[in-house]
Amino acid sequence: MRVRQAVERDFEELARLMVALHTELAPFEPLKKMRKDALDYAFLKMRRFVSEKDRVVFAAEEKGHLVGYVAGKIEKRERIFGACEYGYVADIYVVPALRKKGIAALLMDAVEKFFIGRKMQYLELQVLSGNAAALGFYEKRGWSEYRKNLRKVL
């Protein structure tokens, strides 16, 4: 198993992994419905992440197949004290059969190293409140809660 930066030939497999991620997250997001063109949309989104300079995708590959990925981008936030750039981890996913084997940690190491190389001072990500496995993973890696997003269904 190796982690490497994704390239164009990976788009199709990455798109399938992205759809799998969002399919697994669906129970946590009952108000959201999967697009009928989800695979096409994911393909285009992955193309954008792989090709734009302030975005990156790292892929975990085993026996010639992608088994996970992490996608990140540099974000800019305007603040009263001035603009601030930071790293944002948009997605991370490992196929269920290979979880708890350190692959997600390797993917996070790769994306964190990317952001350190870009001189980012901090990283952010969002995790769904009910996703205890993800929350535990991030907390073990030194992430901490600093903001809560609330939702009201109308």
PDB file of C-alpha atoms in Angstrom:
ATOM      1  CA  MET A   1       0.000   0.000   0.000  1.00  0.00           C
ATOM      2  CA  ARG A   2       1.310   3.404  -0.921  1.00  0.00           C
ATOM      3  CA  VAL A   3       0.048   6.961  -0.726  1.00  0.00           C
ATOM      4  CA  ARG A   4       0.760   9.237  -3.664  1.00  0.00           C
ATOM      5  CA  GLN A   5      -0.502  12.427  -5.178  1.00  0.00           C
ATOM      6  CA  ALA A   6      -3.452  11.720  -7.478  1.00  0.00           C
ATOM      7  CA  VAL A   7      -3.144  12.219 -11.219  1.00  0.00           C
ATOM      8  CA  GLU A   8      -5.552  12.436 -14.146  1.00  0.00           C
ATOM      9  CA  ARG A   9      -5.780   8.676 -14.701  1.00  0.00           C
ATOM     10  CA  ASP A  10      -7.228   8.381 -11.165  1.00  0.00           C
ATOM     11  CA  PHE A  11     -10.337  10.531 -11.787  1.00  0.00           C
ATOM     12  CA  GLU A  12     -12.717   7.638 -12.430  1.00  0.00           C
ATOM     13  CA  GLU A  13     -11.694   5.622  -9.362  1.00  0.00           C
ATOM     14  CA  LEU A  14     -11.615   8.766  -7.205  1.00  0.00           C
ATOM     15  CA  ALA A  15     -15.114   9.676  -8.345  1.00  0.00           C
ATOM     16  CA  ARG A  16     -16.390   6.223  -7.314  1.00  0.00           C
ATOM     17  CA  LEU A  17     -14.727   6.613  -3.916  1.00  0.00           C
ATOM     18  CA  MET A  18     -16.296  10.058  -3.471  1.00  0.00           C
ATOM     19  CA  VAL A  19     -19.751   8.665  -4.230  1.00  0.00           C
ATOM     20  CA  ALA A  20     -19.106   5.817  -1.757  1.00  0.00           C
ATOM     21  CA  LEU A  21     -18.124   8.358   0.911  1.00  0.00           C
ATOM     22  CA  HIS A  22     -21.276  10.393   0.456  1.00  0.00           C
ATOM     23  CA  THR A  23     -23.421   7.259   0.320  1.00  0.00           C
ATOM     24  CA  GLU A  24     -22.015   6.230   3.711  1.00  0.00           C
ATOM     25  CA  LEU A  25     -22.618   9.723   5.118  1.00  0.00           C
ATOM     26  CA  ALA A  26     -26.236   9.799   3.918  1.00  0.00           C
ATOM     27  CA  PRO A  27     -27.713   8.496   7.216  1.00  0.00           C
ATOM     28  CA  PHE A  28     -26.109  11.471   8.990  1.00  0.00           C
ATOM     29  CA  GLU A  29     -27.612  13.892   6.440  1.00  0.00           C
ATOM     30  CA  PRO A  30     -31.288  12.866   6.075  1.00  0.00           C
ATOM     31  CA  LEU A  31     -32.231  16.162   4.382  1.00  0.00           C
ATOM     32  CA  LYS A  32     -29.788  15.650   1.527  1.00  0.00           C
ATOM     33  CA  LYS A  33     -30.510  13.429  -1.453  1.00  0.00           C
ATOM     34  CA  MET A  34     -27.880  11.975  -3.782  1.00  0.00           C
ATOM     35  CA  ARG A  35     -27.838  13.552  -7.227  1.00  0.00           C
ATOM     36  CA  LYS A  36     -28.852  11.319 -10.134  1.00  0.00           C
ATOM     37  CA  ASP A  37     -25.631  12.373 -11.865  1.00  0.00           C
ATOM     38  CA  ALA A  38     -23.517  11.909  -8.716  1.00  0.00           C
ATOM     39  CA  LEU A  39     -20.749   9.957 -10.441  1.00  0.00           C
ATOM     40  CA  ASP A  40     -20.385  12.555 -13.212  1.00  0.00           C
ATOM     41  CA  TYR A  41     -20.423  15.357 -10.645  1.00  0.00           C
ATOM     42  CA  ALA A  42     -17.777  13.594  -8.533  1.00  0.00           C
ATOM     43  CA  PHE A  43     -15.606  13.068 -11.620  1.00  0.00           C
ATOM     44  CA  LEU A  44     -15.686  16.809 -12.406  1.00  0.00           C
ATOM     45  CA  LYS A  45     -15.022  17.727  -8.778  1.00  0.00           C
ATOM     46  CA  MET A  46     -12.009  15.402  -8.644  1.00  0.00           C
ATOM     47  CA  ARG A  47     -10.666  16.837 -11.886  1.00  0.00           C
ATOM     48  CA  ARG A  48     -10.832  20.285 -10.323  1.00  0.00           C
ATOM     49  CA  PHE A  49      -9.122  19.150  -7.113  1.00  0.00           C
ATOM     50  CA  VAL A  50      -6.304  17.433  -8.969  1.00  0.00           C
ATOM     51  CA  SER A  51      -5.672  20.183 -11.523  1.00  0.00           C
ATOM     52  CA  GLU A  52      -5.900  23.464  -9.577  1.00  0.00           C
ATOM     53  CA  LYS A  53      -2.751  24.698  -7.856  1.00  0.00           C
ATOM     54  CA  ASP A  54      -4.264  25.429  -4.434  1.00  0.00           C
ATOM     55  CA  ARG A  55      -5.945  22.011  -4.239  1.00  0.00           C
ATOM     56  CA  VAL A  56      -4.569  18.533  -3.794  1.00  0.00           C
ATOM     57  CA  VAL A  57      -5.717  14.930  -3.692  1.00  0.00           C
ATOM     58  CA  PHE A  58      -3.647  12.112  -2.260  1.00  0.00           C
ATOM     59  CA  ALA A  59      -4.652   8.567  -3.125  1.00  0.00           C
ATOM     60  CA  ALA A  60      -4.006   5.347  -1.229  1.00  0.00           C
ATOM     61  CA  GLU A  61      -3.235   2.585  -3.713  1.00  0.00           C
ATOM     62  CA  GLU A  62      -3.065  -1.143  -3.094  1.00  0.00           C
ATOM     63  CA  LYS A  63      -2.466  -3.781  -5.756  1.00  0.00           C
ATOM     64  CA  GLY A  64      -3.121  -1.268  -8.539  1.00  0.00           C
ATOM     65  CA  HIS A  65      -6.447  -0.025  -7.145  1.00  0.00           C
ATOM     66  CA  LEU A  66      -7.307   3.085  -5.184  1.00  0.00           C
ATOM     67  CA  VAL A  67      -8.592   2.239  -1.715  1.00  0.00           C
ATOM     68  CA  GLY A  68      -8.829   5.718  -0.239  1.00  0.00           C
ATOM     69  CA  TYR A  69      -8.200   9.395  -0.758  1.00  0.00           C
ATOM     70  CA  VAL A  70      -7.939  12.731   0.955  1.00  0.00           C
ATOM     71  CA  ALA A  71      -8.756  16.030  -0.741  1.00  0.00           C
ATOM     72  CA  GLY A  72      -7.587  19.384   0.522  1.00  0.00           C
ATOM     73  CA  LYS A  73      -7.477  22.998  -0.555  1.00  0.00           C
ATOM     74  CA  ILE A  74      -6.104  26.311   0.555  1.00  0.00           C
ATOM     75  CA  GLU A  75      -8.859  28.625   1.709  1.00  0.00           C
ATOM     76  CA  LYS A  76      -8.788  32.341   2.358  1.00  0.00           C
ATOM     77  CA  ARG A  77     -10.777  33.948   5.127  1.00  0.00           C
ATOM     78  CA  GLU A  78     -11.244  37.683   5.388  1.00  0.00           C
ATOM     79  CA  ARG A  79     -11.124  38.868   8.966  1.00  0.00           C
ATOM     80  CA  ILE A  80     -11.216  42.189  10.684  1.00  0.00           C
ATOM     81  CA  PHE A  81      -7.482  41.753  11.304  1.00  0.00           C
ATOM     82  CA  GLY A  82      -6.770  41.000   7.662  1.00  0.00           C
ATOM     83  CA  ALA A  83      -6.837  38.053   5.307  1.00  0.00           C
ATOM     84  CA  CYS A  84      -5.811  34.625   6.518  1.00  0.00           C
ATOM     85  CA  GLU A  85      -4.977  31.540   4.479  1.00  0.00           C
ATOM     86  CA  TYR A  86      -5.441  28.073   5.944  1.00  0.00           C
ATOM     87  CA  GLY A  87      -5.620  24.467   4.845  1.00  0.00           C
ATOM     88  CA  TYR A  88      -9.018  22.831   4.528  1.00  0.00           C
ATOM     89  CA  VAL A  89      -9.471  19.062   4.418  1.00  0.00           C
ATOM     90  CA  ALA A  90     -12.547  18.615   2.231  1.00  0.00           C
ATOM     91  CA  ASP A  91     -12.835  14.802   2.192  1.00  0.00           C
ATOM     92  CA  ILE A  92     -11.113  11.730   3.506  1.00  0.00           C
ATOM     93  CA  TYR A  93     -12.253   8.203   2.745  1.00  0.00           C
ATOM     94  CA  VAL A  94     -10.958   4.643   3.035  1.00  0.00           C
ATOM     95  CA  VAL A  95     -12.888   1.637   1.753  1.00  0.00           C
ATOM     96  CA  PRO A  96     -14.602  -0.178   4.655  1.00  0.00           C
ATOM     97  CA  ALA A  97     -12.667  -3.445   4.239  1.00  0.00           C
ATOM     98  CA  LEU A  98      -9.345  -1.685   4.847  1.00  0.00           C
ATOM     99  CA  ARG A  99     -10.237   0.602   7.738  1.00  0.00           C
ATOM    100  CA  LYS A 100      -8.326   0.507  11.027  1.00  0.00           C
ATOM    101  CA  LYS A 101      -5.110  -0.383   9.171  1.00  0.00           C
ATOM    102  CA  GLY A 102      -3.484   3.077   9.303  1.00  0.00           C
ATOM    103  CA  ILE A 103      -4.418   4.155   5.773  1.00  0.00           C
ATOM    104  CA  ALA A 104      -6.402   7.207   6.892  1.00  0.00           C
ATOM    105  CA  ALA A 105      -3.463   8.253   9.074  1.00  0.00           C
ATOM    106  CA  LEU A 106      -1.091   7.993   6.105  1.00  0.00           C
ATOM    107  CA  LEU A 107      -3.479  10.061   3.985  1.00  0.00           C
ATOM    108  CA  MET A 108      -3.760  12.731   6.689  1.00  0.00           C
ATOM    109  CA  ASP A 109       0.032  12.766   7.081  1.00  0.00           C
ATOM    110  CA  ALA A 110       0.364  13.439   3.353  1.00  0.00           C
ATOM    111  CA  VAL A 111      -2.163  16.269   3.236  1.00  0.00           C
ATOM    112  CA  GLU A 112      -0.777  17.837   6.413  1.00  0.00           C
ATOM    113  CA  LYS A 113       2.722  17.763   4.913  1.00  0.00           C
ATOM    114  CA  PHE A 114       1.329  19.452   1.774  1.00  0.00           C
ATOM    115  CA  PHE A 115      -0.155  22.269   3.861  1.00  0.00           C
ATOM    116  CA  ILE A 116       2.980  22.661   5.961  1.00  0.00           C
ATOM    117  CA  GLY A 117       4.933  23.026   2.717  1.00  0.00           C
ATOM    118  CA  ARG A 118       2.537  25.813   1.712  1.00  0.00           C
ATOM    119  CA  LYS A 119       3.213  27.582   5.056  1.00  0.00           C
ATOM    120  CA  MET A 120      -0.304  27.174   6.403  1.00  0.00           C
ATOM    121  CA  GLN A 121      -0.575  27.940  10.122  1.00  0.00           C
ATOM    122  CA  TYR A 122      -3.598  25.749  10.743  1.00  0.00           C
ATOM    123  CA  LEU A 123      -6.042  23.313   9.180  1.00  0.00           C
ATOM    124  CA  GLU A 124      -9.802  23.004   9.344  1.00  0.00           C
ATOM    125  CA  LEU A 125     -12.313  20.355   8.443  1.00  0.00           C
ATOM    126  CA  GLN A 126     -15.939  19.581   9.092  1.00  0.00           C
ATOM    127  CA  VAL A 127     -17.222  16.359  10.584  1.00  0.00           C
ATOM    128  CA  LEU A 128     -20.825  15.364  11.107  1.00  0.00           C
ATOM    129  CA  SER A 129     -21.817  15.272  14.776  1.00  0.00           C
ATOM    130  CA  GLY A 130     -23.023  11.669  14.645  1.00  0.00           C
ATOM    131  CA  ASN A 131     -19.867  10.337  13.024  1.00  0.00           C
ATOM    132  CA  ALA A 132     -18.187   9.047  16.192  1.00  0.00           C
ATOM    133  CA  ALA A 133     -15.503   7.082  14.330  1.00  0.00           C
ATOM    134  CA  ALA A 134     -14.322  10.160  12.451  1.00  0.00           C
ATOM    135  CA  LEU A 135     -14.464  12.339  15.566  1.00  0.00           C
ATOM    136  CA  GLY A 136     -12.315   9.828  17.457  1.00  0.00           C
ATOM    137  CA  PHE A 137      -9.820   9.607  14.597  1.00  0.00           C
ATOM    138  CA  TYR A 138      -9.373  13.378  14.418  1.00  0.00           C
ATOM    139  CA  GLU A 139      -9.129  13.819  18.189  1.00  0.00           C
ATOM    140  CA  LYS A 140      -6.367  11.178  18.365  1.00  0.00           C
ATOM    141  CA  ARG A 141      -4.474  13.196  15.756  1.00  0.00           C
ATOM    142  CA  GLY A 142      -4.627  16.407  17.770  1.00  0.00           C
ATOM    143  CA  TRP A 143      -7.673  18.063  16.235  1.00  0.00           C
ATOM    144  CA  SER A 144     -10.041  19.886  18.561  1.00  0.00           C
ATOM    145  CA  GLU A 145     -13.476  21.394  18.288  1.00  0.00           C
ATOM    146  CA  TYR A 146     -13.531  25.159  17.990  1.00  0.00           C
ATOM    147  CA  ARG A 147     -16.856  25.934  16.334  1.00  0.00           C
ATOM    148  CA  LYS A 148     -20.302  24.398  16.088  1.00  0.00           C
ATOM    149  CA  ASN A 149     -22.634  24.765  13.142  1.00  0.00           C
ATOM    150  CA  LEU A 150     -26.291  24.567  14.016  1.00  0.00           C
ATOM    151  CA  ARG A 151     -29.205  23.684  11.736  1.00  0.00           C
ATOM    152  CA  LYS A 152     -32.901  24.346  12.009  1.00  0.00           C
ATOM    153  CA  VAL A 153     -35.221  22.409   9.755  1.00  0.00           C
ATOM    154  CA  LEU A 154     -38.051  24.556   8.394  1.00  0.00           C
TER     155      LEU A 154
END
